[in-house]
GROMACS .gro file of C-alpha atoms in nm:
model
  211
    1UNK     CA    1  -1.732  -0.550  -2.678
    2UNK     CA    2  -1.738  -0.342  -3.005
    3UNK     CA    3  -1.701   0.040  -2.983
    4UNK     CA    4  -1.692   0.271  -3.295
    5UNK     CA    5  -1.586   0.625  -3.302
    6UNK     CA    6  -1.626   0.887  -3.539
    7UNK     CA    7  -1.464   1.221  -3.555
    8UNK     CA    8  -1.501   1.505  -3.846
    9UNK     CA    9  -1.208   1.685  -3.882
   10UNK     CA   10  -1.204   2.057  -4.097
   11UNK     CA   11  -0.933   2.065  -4.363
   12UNK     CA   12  -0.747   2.297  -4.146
   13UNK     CA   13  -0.692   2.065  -3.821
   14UNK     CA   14  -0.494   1.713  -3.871
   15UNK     CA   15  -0.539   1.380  -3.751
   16UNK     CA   16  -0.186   1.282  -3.506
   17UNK     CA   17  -0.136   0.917  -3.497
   18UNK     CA   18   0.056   0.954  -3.228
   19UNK     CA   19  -0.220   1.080  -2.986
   20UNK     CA   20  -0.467   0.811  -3.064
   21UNK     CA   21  -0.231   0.584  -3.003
   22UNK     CA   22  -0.200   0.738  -2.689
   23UNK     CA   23  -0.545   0.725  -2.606
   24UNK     CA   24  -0.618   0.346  -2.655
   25UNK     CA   25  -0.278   0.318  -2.405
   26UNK     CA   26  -0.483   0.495  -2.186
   27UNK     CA   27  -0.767   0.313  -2.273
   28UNK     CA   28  -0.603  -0.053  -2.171
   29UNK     CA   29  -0.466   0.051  -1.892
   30UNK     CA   30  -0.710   0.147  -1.700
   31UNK     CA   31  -0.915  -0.203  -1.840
   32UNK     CA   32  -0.592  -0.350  -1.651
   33UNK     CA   33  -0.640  -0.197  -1.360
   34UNK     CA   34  -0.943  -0.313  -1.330
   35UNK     CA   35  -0.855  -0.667  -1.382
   36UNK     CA   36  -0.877  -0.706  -1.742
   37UNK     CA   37  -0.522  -0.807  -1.760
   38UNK     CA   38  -0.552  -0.967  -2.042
   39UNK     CA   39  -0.722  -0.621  -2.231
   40UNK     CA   40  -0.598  -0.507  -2.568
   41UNK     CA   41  -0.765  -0.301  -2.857
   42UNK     CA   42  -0.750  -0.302  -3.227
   43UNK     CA   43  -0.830  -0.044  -3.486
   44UNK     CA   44  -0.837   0.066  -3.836
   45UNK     CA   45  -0.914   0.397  -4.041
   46UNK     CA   46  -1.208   0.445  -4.289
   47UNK     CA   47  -1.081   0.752  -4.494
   48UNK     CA   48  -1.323   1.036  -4.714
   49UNK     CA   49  -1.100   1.259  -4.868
   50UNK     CA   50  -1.405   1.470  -5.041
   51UNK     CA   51  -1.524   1.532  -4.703
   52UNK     CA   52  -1.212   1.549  -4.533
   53UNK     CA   53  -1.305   1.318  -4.248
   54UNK     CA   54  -1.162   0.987  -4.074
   55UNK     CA   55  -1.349   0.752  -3.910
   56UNK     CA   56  -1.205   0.524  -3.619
   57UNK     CA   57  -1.315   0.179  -3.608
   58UNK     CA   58  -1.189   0.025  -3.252
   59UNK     CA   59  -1.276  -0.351  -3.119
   60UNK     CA   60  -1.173  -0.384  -2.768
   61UNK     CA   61  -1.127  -0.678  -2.594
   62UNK     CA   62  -1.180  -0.679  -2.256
   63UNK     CA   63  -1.084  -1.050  -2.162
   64UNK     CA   64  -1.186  -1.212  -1.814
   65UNK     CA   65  -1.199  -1.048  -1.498
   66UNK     CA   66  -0.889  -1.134  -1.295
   67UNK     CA   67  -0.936  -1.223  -0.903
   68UNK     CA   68  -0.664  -1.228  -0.628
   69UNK     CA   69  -0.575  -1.541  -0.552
   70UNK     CA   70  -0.336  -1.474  -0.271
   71UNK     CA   71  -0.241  -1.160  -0.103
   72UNK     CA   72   0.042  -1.160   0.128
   73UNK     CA   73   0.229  -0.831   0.339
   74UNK     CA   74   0.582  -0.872   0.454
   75UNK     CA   75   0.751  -0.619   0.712
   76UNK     CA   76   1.087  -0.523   0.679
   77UNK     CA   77   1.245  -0.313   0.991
   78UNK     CA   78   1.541  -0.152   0.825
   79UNK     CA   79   1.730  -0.148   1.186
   80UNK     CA   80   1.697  -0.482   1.187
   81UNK     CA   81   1.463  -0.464   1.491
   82UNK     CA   82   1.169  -0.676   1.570
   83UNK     CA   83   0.806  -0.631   1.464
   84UNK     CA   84   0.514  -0.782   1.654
   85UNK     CA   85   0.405  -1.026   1.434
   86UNK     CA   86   0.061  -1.001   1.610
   87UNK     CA   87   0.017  -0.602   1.519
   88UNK     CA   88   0.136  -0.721   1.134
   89UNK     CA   89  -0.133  -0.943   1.132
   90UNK     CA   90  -0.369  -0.696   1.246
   91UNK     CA   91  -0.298  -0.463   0.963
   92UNK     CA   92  -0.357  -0.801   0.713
   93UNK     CA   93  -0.643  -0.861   0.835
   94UNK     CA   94  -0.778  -0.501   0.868
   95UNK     CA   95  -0.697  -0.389   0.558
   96UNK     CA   96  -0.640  -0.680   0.288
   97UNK     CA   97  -0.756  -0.993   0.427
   98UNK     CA   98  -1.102  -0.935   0.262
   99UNK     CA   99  -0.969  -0.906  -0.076
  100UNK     CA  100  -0.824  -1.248  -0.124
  101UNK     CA  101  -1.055  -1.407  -0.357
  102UNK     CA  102  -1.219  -1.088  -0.492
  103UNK     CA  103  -1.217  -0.905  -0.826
  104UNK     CA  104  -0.879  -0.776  -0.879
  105UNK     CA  105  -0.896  -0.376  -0.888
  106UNK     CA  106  -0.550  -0.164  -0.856
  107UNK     CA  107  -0.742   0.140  -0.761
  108UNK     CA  108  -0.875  -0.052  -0.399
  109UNK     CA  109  -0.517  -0.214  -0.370
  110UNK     CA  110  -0.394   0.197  -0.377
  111UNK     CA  111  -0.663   0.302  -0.117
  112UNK     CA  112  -0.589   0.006   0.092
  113UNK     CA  113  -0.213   0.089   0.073
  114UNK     CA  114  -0.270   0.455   0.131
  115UNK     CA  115  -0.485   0.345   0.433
  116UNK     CA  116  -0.200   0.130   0.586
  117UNK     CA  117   0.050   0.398   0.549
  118UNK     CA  118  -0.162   0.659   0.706
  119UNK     CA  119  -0.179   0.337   1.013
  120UNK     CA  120   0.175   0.329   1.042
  121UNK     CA  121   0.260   0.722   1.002
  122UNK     CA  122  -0.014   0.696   1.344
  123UNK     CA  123   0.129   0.409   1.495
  124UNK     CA  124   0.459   0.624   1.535
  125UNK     CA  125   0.667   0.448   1.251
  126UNK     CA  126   0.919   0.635   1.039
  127UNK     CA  127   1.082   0.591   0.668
  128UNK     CA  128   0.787   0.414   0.503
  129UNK     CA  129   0.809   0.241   0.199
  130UNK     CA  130   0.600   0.027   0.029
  131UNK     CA  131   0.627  -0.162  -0.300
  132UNK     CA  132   0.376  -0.373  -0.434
  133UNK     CA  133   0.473  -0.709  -0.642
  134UNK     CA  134   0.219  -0.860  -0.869
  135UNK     CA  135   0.250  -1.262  -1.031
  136UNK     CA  136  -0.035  -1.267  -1.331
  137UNK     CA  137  -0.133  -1.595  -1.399
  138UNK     CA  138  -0.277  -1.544  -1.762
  139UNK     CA  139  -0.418  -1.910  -1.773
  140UNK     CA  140  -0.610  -1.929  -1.448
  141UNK     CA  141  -0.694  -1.557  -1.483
  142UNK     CA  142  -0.544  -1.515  -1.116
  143UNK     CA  143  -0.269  -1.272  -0.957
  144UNK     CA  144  -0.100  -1.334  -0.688
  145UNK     CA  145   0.038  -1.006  -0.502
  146UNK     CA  146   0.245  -0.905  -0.216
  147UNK     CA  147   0.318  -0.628  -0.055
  148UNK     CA  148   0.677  -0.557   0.102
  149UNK     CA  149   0.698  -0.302   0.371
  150UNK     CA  150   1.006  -0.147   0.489
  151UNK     CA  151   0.963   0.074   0.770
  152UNK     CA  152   1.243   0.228   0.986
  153UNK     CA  153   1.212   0.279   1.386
  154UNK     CA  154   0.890   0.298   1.577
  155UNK     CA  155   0.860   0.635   1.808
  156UNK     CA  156   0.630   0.573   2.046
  157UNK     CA  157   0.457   0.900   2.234
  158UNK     CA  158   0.337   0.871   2.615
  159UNK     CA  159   0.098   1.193   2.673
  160UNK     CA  160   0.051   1.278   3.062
  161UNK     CA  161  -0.173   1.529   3.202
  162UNK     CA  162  -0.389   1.571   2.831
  163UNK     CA  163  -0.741   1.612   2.996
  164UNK     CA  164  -0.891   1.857   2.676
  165UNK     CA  165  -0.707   1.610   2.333
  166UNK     CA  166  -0.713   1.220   2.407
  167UNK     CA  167  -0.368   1.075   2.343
  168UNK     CA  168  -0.519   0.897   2.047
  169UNK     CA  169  -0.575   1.278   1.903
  170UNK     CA  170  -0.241   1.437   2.046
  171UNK     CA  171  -0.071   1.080   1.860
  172UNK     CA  172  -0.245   1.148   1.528
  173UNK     CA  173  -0.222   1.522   1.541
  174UNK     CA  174   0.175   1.436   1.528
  175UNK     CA  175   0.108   1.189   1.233
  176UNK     CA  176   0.101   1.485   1.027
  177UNK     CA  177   0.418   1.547   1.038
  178UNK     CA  178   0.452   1.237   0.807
  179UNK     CA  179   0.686   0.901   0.834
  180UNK     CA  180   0.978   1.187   0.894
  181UNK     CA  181   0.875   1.278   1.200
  182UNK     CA  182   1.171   1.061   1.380
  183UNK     CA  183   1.383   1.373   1.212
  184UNK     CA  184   1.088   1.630   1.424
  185UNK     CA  185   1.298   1.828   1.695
  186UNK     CA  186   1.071   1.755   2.002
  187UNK     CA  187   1.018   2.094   2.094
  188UNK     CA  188   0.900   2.182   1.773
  189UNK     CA  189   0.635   1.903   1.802
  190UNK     CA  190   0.538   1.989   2.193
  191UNK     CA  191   0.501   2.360   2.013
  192UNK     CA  192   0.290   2.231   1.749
  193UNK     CA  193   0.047   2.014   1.994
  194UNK     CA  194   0.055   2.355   2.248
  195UNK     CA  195  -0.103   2.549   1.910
  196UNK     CA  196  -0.410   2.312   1.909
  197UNK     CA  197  -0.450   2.391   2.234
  198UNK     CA  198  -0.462   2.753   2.165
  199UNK     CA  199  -0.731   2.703   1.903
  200UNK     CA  200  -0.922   2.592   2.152
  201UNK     CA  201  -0.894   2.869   2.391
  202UNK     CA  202  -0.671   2.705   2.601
  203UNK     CA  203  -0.437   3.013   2.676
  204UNK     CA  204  -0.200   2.947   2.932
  205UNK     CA  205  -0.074   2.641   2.856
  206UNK     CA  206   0.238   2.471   2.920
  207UNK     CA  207   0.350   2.163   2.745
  208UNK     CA  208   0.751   1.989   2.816
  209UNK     CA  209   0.867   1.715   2.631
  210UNK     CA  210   1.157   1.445   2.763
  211UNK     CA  211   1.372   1.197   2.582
   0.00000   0.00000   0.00000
């Protein structure tokens, strides 16, 4: 693909180097992260000094379309403690399974990540992180990626007497607290939940917590 861009610039303004270099940075990257990992650009200058202009002259070169050849997730309990392999599986095949084999876009491997940490915030996990690895295999046009999740302790939330909020909304309402909420004092949560309630126009309401 062959793109050509033209700009007019009065005496008094001046051409930076430096920023349209910039720009065709931008302008790769985001052909990467698409899948064009193989995308570069090259230019040259067409100069009228009676007119006082500069013309851009910029051949870019996409390359192929990269697809995911494998996708793997590997969970990482900082405590050392054991994760159901069954429930990791669940999130593989919930959220990534689907892409194996597919175009390789890094803006649907974000979404999908933001997705899965939004699962485990819910699920009652603390001290998320996750890093994604990538292995481009320029020849086959393929990348391999996996993600590594390190999560710290699961707090799990048993909700008795709720006849207004299911415990799947009382659980998720808590989620917003973030992956910190293992560091939430309890009764600052059971205050938080007894608020909703209030919105509601539940006003006598009485909510304990235990340990």
């Amino acid at each position: 693909m062959t793109g050509v861009q033209t700009c007019a610039l009065p005496i008094c303004d001046q051409f930076l180097l430096e920023n349209h270099k910039a720009s065709l940075h931008d302008m790769v990257n985001s052909l990467k992260k698409k899948g064009r990992c193989l995308a570069n650009i090259t230019d040259h200058f067409s100069y009228n000094n009676k007119n006082k202009s500069i013309k851009v002259h910029a051949v870019i070169n996409k390359g192929h379309r990269f697809k995911v050849s494998t996708l793997e997730m590997k969970f990482i309990n900082k405590s050392g403690n054991f994760i159901d392999e069954n429930y990791t599986k669940s999130l593989y095949k919930k959220y990534f399974s689907s892409l194996v084999r597919k175009k390789y876009d890094e803006n649907v491997l974000a979404l999908r990540t933001k997705f899965l940490r939004t699962q485990l915030i819910e699920d009652g996990f603390s001290d998320i992180a996750i890093e994604l690895k990538e292995d481009i295999d320029e020849i086959n046009c393929k990348v391999a990626v996996q993600f590594i999740c390190t999560v710290g302790d699961q707090h799990t939330s048993i909700f008795i007497g709720n006849y207004f909020f299911s415990s799947h909304e009382l659980q998720k309402r808590m989620s917003a607290f973030g992956d910190s909420i293992g560091l939430v004092p309890v009764t600052l949560l059971a205050q938080d939940l007894k608020n909703e309630y209030l919105k509601k126009g539940f006003f006598e309401v009485e909510i304990r917590s235990e340990e």
